[in-house]
PDB file of C-alpha atoms in Angstrom:
ATOM      1  CA  MET A 171       9.621  73.393  -2.876  1.00 71.00           C
ATOM      2  CA  LYS A 172       6.075  73.830  -2.361  1.00 80.00           C
ATOM      3  CA  LYS A 173       4.546  75.445   0.890  1.00 87.00           C
ATOM      4  CA  ILE A 174       2.439  72.849   2.984  1.00 93.00           C
ATOM      5  CA  TRP A 175       0.757  75.624   5.046  1.00 93.00           C
ATOM      6  CA  TYR A 176      -2.951  76.078   4.632  1.00 92.00           C
ATOM      7  CA  ASN A 177      -2.573  79.860   5.021  1.00 86.00           C
ATOM      8  CA  ALA A 178       0.489  80.811   2.750  1.00 79.00           C
ATOM      9  CA  GLN A 179       0.777  84.199   4.468  1.00 85.00           C
ATOM     10  CA  LEU A 180       1.600  83.100   8.035  1.00 85.00           C
ATOM     11  CA  SER A 181       3.628  85.190  10.208  1.00 92.00           C
ATOM     12  CA  LEU A 182       5.861  84.053  13.262  1.00 95.00           C
ATOM     13  CA  PRO A 183       3.815  86.556  15.553  1.00 95.00           C
ATOM     14  CA  GLU A 184       0.639  84.812  14.489  1.00 93.00           C
ATOM     15  CA  ILE A 185       2.235  81.364  15.208  1.00 95.00           C
ATOM     16  CA  ASN A 186       3.721  82.350  18.445  1.00 96.00           C
ATOM     17  CA  ALA A 187       0.104  83.522  19.410  1.00 94.00           C
ATOM     18  CA  LEU A 188      -1.198  80.196  19.462  1.00 91.00           C
ATOM     19  CA  ASN A 189       0.856  79.345  22.540  1.00 92.00           C
ATOM     20  CA  LYS A 190      -1.164  81.908  24.548  1.00 95.00           C
ATOM     21  CA  ASN A 191      -2.617  80.038  27.620  1.00 96.00           C
ATOM     22  CA  THR A 192      -1.014  76.878  26.914  1.00 95.00           C
ATOM     23  CA  MET A 193       1.807  74.503  28.228  1.00 95.00           C
ATOM     24  CA  GLY A 194       3.940  76.293  25.270  1.00 96.00           C
ATOM     25  CA  GLU A 195       3.835  79.689  26.913  1.00 96.00           C
ATOM     26  CA  VAL A 196       4.566  78.111  30.426  1.00 96.00           C
ATOM     27  CA  LEU A 197       7.725  76.662  28.882  1.00 97.00           C
ATOM     28  CA  ASP A 198       8.406  79.798  27.088  1.00 98.00           C
ATOM     29  CA  ILE A 199       8.477  78.089  23.612  1.00 98.00           C
ATOM     30  CA  ALA A 200       8.962  80.397  20.877  1.00 98.00           C
ATOM     31  CA  PHE A 201       8.547  79.744  17.223  1.00 98.00           C
ATOM     32  CA  THR A 202      11.724  81.180  15.338  1.00 98.00           C
ATOM     33  CA  GLU A 203      11.420  80.254  11.745  1.00 97.00           C
ATOM     34  CA  ILE A 204       8.902  79.060   9.203  1.00 96.00           C
ATOM     35  CA  GLY A 205       9.905  77.284   6.031  1.00 95.00           C
ATOM     36  CA  ASN A 206       8.114  75.899   3.070  1.00 94.00           C
ATOM     37  CA  ASN A 207       7.776  72.462   4.969  1.00 95.00           C
ATOM     38  CA  TYR A 208       9.251  73.113   8.455  1.00 97.00           C
ATOM     39  CA  LEU A 209       9.016  75.071  11.821  1.00 97.00           C
ATOM     40  CA  THR A 210      11.714  75.762  14.333  1.00 98.00           C
ATOM     41  CA  ALA A 211      11.457  76.755  17.935  1.00 98.00           C
ATOM     42  CA  THR A 212      13.249  77.427  20.924  1.00 98.00           C
ATOM     43  CA  MET A 213      12.792  76.496  24.590  1.00 98.00           C
ATOM     44  CA  PRO A 214      15.208  77.592  27.544  1.00 98.00           C
ATOM     45  CA  VAL A 215      16.675  75.199  29.874  1.00 98.00           C
ATOM     46  CA  ASN A 216      15.706  76.682  33.137  1.00 97.00           C
ATOM     47  CA  GLN A 217      13.941  76.009  36.549  1.00 96.00           C
ATOM     48  CA  ASN A 218      10.826  75.263  34.666  1.00 96.00           C
ATOM     49  CA  THR A 219      12.451  72.755  32.158  1.00 98.00           C
ATOM     50  CA  ARG A 220      14.908  70.926  34.402  1.00 97.00           C
ATOM     51  CA  GLN A 221      14.723  67.810  36.184  1.00 96.00           C
ATOM     52  CA  PRO A 222      16.204  67.400  39.704  1.00 96.00           C
ATOM     53  CA  TYR A 223      19.584  66.459  38.386  1.00 96.00           C
ATOM     54  CA  GLY A 224      19.767  69.922  36.800  1.00 97.00           C
ATOM     55  CA  LEU A 225      19.414  68.502  33.379  1.00 98.00           C
ATOM     56  CA  LEU A 226      16.601  69.166  30.686  1.00 98.00           C
ATOM     57  CA  HIS A 227      13.829  67.129  31.553  1.00 98.00           C
ATOM     58  CA  GLY A 228      13.022  64.651  29.100  1.00 97.00           C
ATOM     59  CA  GLY A 229       9.167  65.557  29.518  1.00 98.00           C
ATOM     60  CA  ALA A 230      10.118  69.257  28.715  1.00 98.00           C
ATOM     61  CA  SER A 231      11.774  67.984  25.185  1.00 98.00           C
ATOM     62  CA  ALA A 232       8.605  65.843  24.559  1.00 98.00           C
ATOM     63  CA  ALA A 233       6.502  68.970  25.199  1.00 98.00           C
ATOM     64  CA  LEU A 234       8.546  70.920  22.833  1.00 98.00           C
ATOM     65  CA  ALA A 235       8.229  68.261  20.197  1.00 98.00           C
ATOM     66  CA  GLU A 236       4.441  67.794  20.783  1.00 98.00           C
ATOM     67  CA  THR A 237       3.810  71.684  20.739  1.00 98.00           C
ATOM     68  CA  MET A 238       5.882  71.902  17.524  1.00 98.00           C
ATOM     69  CA  GLY A 239       4.053  68.840  15.793  1.00 98.00           C
ATOM     70  CA  SER A 240       0.759  69.990  16.805  1.00 97.00           C
ATOM     71  CA  VAL A 241       1.010  73.499  15.950  1.00 96.00           C
ATOM     72  CA  ALA A 242       2.416  72.314  12.543  1.00 97.00           C
ATOM     73  CA  SER A 243      -0.548  70.187  11.778  1.00 97.00           C
ATOM     74  CA  ALA A 244      -2.869  73.039  12.946  1.00 95.00           C
ATOM     75  CA  LEU A 245      -1.390  75.076  10.320  1.00 96.00           C
ATOM     76  CA  ILE A 246      -1.864  72.770   7.662  1.00 95.00           C
ATOM     77  CA  ILE A 247      -5.557  71.807   8.241  1.00 95.00           C
ATOM     78  CA  ASN A 248      -8.794  74.195   7.503  1.00 94.00           C
ATOM     79  CA  PRO A 249      -9.568  75.409  11.012  1.00 91.00           C
ATOM     80  CA  GLU A 250     -13.150  75.804  10.213  1.00 92.00           C
ATOM     81  CA  LYS A 251     -13.542  72.179   9.456  1.00 94.00           C
ATOM     82  CA  GLN A 252     -10.904  70.097  11.398  1.00 95.00           C
ATOM     83  CA  ILE A 253      -8.984  70.106  14.515  1.00 95.00           C
ATOM     84  CA  CYS A 254      -5.776  67.912  15.267  1.00 95.00           C
ATOM     85  CA  VAL A 255      -4.778  65.986  18.233  1.00 95.00           C
ATOM     86  CA  GLY A 256      -1.774  64.127  19.218  1.00 96.00           C
ATOM     87  CA  ILE A 257      -2.157  60.544  19.408  1.00 97.00           C
ATOM     88  CA  GLU A 258       1.478  59.053  19.822  1.00 98.00           C
ATOM     89  CA  ILE A 259       4.838  60.699  20.597  1.00 98.00           C
ATOM     90  CA  ASN A 260       8.048  59.010  21.288  1.00 98.00           C
ATOM     91  CA  ALA A 261      11.471  60.614  22.278  1.00 98.00           C
ATOM     92  CA  ASN A 262      15.114  59.358  22.439  1.00 98.00           C
ATOM     93  CA  HIS A 263      17.280  61.675  24.866  1.00 98.00           C
ATOM     94  CA  LEU A 264      20.542  61.376  23.319  1.00 98.00           C
ATOM     95  CA  LYS A 265      22.605  64.112  25.240  1.00 97.00           C
ATOM     96  CA  GLY A 266      22.042  66.096  28.536  1.00 97.00           C
ATOM     97  CA  VAL A 267      21.798  70.120  28.660  1.00 98.00           C
ATOM     98  CA  LYS A 268      22.241  71.947  31.701  1.00 98.00           C
ATOM     99  CA  GLU A 269      21.467  75.549  30.543  1.00 97.00           C
ATOM    100  CA  GLY A 270      21.015  77.782  27.527  1.00 98.00           C
ATOM    101  CA  PHE A 271      18.389  77.103  24.948  1.00 98.00           C
ATOM    102  CA  VAL A 272      17.441  74.157  22.932  1.00 98.00           C
ATOM    103  CA  THR A 273      16.061  74.579  19.327  1.00 98.00           C
ATOM    104  CA  GLY A 274      13.646  72.033  17.607  1.00 98.00           C
ATOM    105  CA  LYS A 275      13.232  71.566  13.893  1.00 98.00           C
ATOM    106  CA  CYS A 276       9.679  69.946  13.043  1.00 98.00           C
ATOM    107  CA  SER A 277       9.315  68.496   9.499  1.00 98.00           C
ATOM    108  CA  PRO A 278       6.514  66.293   7.932  1.00 98.00           C
ATOM    109  CA  LEU A 279       7.368  62.520   7.495  1.00 98.00           C
ATOM    110  CA  HIS A 280       3.487  62.103   6.259  1.00 97.00           C
ATOM    111  CA  ILE A 281       0.711  64.405   5.503  1.00 97.00           C
ATOM    112  CA  GLY A 282      -2.337  62.377   5.007  1.00 96.00           C
ATOM    113  CA  THR A 283      -6.127  63.062   5.162  1.00 95.00           C
ATOM    114  CA  THR A 284      -6.543  61.535   8.619  1.00 96.00           C
ATOM    115  CA  THR A 285      -3.128  61.632  10.228  1.00 98.00           C
ATOM    116  CA  HIS A 286       0.058  63.738  10.014  1.00 98.00           C
ATOM    117  CA  VAL A 287       3.594  62.230  11.113  1.00 98.00           C
ATOM    118  CA  TRP A 288       6.354  64.702  12.191  1.00 98.00           C
ATOM    119  CA  ASP A 289       9.755  64.319  12.707  1.00 98.00           C
ATOM    120  CA  ILE A 290      11.210  66.830  15.470  1.00 98.00           C
ATOM    121  CA  ARG A 291      15.007  67.105  16.052  1.00 98.00           C
ATOM    122  CA  ILE A 292      16.115  68.968  19.254  1.00 98.00           C
ATOM    123  CA  THR A 293      19.645  70.381  19.181  1.00 98.00           C
ATOM    124  CA  ASN A 294      21.713  72.284  22.043  1.00 98.00           C
ATOM    125  CA  GLU A 295      23.455  75.734  21.286  1.00 98.00           C
ATOM    126  CA  LYS A 296      26.369  73.752  19.789  1.00 98.00           C
ATOM    127  CA  GLN A 297      24.007  72.225  17.199  1.00 98.00           C
ATOM    128  CA  GLN A 298      24.514  68.760  18.970  1.00 98.00           C
ATOM    129  CA  LEU A 299      21.548  66.645  18.671  1.00 98.00           C
ATOM    130  CA  ILE A 300      19.983  66.079  22.028  1.00 98.00           C
ATOM    131  CA  CYS A 301      16.798  64.532  21.444  1.00 98.00           C
ATOM    132  CA  ILE A 302      15.020  62.916  18.231  1.00 98.00           C
ATOM    133  CA  SER A 303      11.277  62.563  18.357  1.00 98.00           C
ATOM    134  CA  ARG A 304       8.278  61.494  16.222  1.00 98.00           C
ATOM    135  CA  LEU A 305       4.664  62.635  16.601  1.00 98.00           C
ATOM    136  CA  THR A 306       1.706  61.445  15.041  1.00 98.00           C
ATOM    137  CA  VAL A 307      -1.435  63.730  14.827  1.00 98.00           C
ATOM    138  CA  ALA A 308      -5.195  62.563  14.324  1.00 97.00           C
ATOM    139  CA  LEU A 309      -7.127  64.922  12.281  1.00 97.00           C
ATOM    140  CA  LEU A 310     -10.717  65.018  13.393  1.00 96.00           C
ATOM    141  CA  LYS A 311     -13.891  66.524  12.163  1.00 93.00           C
ATOM    142  CA  LYS A 312     -14.506  69.888  13.957  1.00 88.00           C
ATOM    143  CA  HIS A 313     -18.305  69.301  14.363  1.00 76.00           C
ATOM    144  CA  GLN A 314     -17.555  66.423  16.682  1.00 68.00           C
ATOM    145  CA  PHE A 315     -16.508  68.707  19.403  1.00 63.00           C
ATOM    146  CA  LYS A 316     -19.268  71.242  19.419  1.00 60.00           C
TER     147      LYS A 316
END
């Protein structure tokens, strides 16, 4: 399968550096694998990601999904000419998680010239599906934001 990434020589340290000073850093999201057309990342279930009942907060799952899809889009575009911003996200929370780590896998459903649509599937440590999310990202001309 052909690689979809703008820079074919991407490394995990370079991808993880994109989390610096962002919500991804606060939530301790770590990219763990880059395939030809997917990314995986983990996030701990802890005091930063739980809701009052002790379960993984749905917003934290959505933040993991949006971080993954936004980073994936950023890795496809030419950063000299474009930026990408999330414009719609949905998340179906299927199973609760109280501790450990969750892992997301982000794959493209659509890679167009003005939008990308990502499928993000989040599982627990037993590989049980806990959240399915879809993120739509708009691609904008960089000069609009100078």
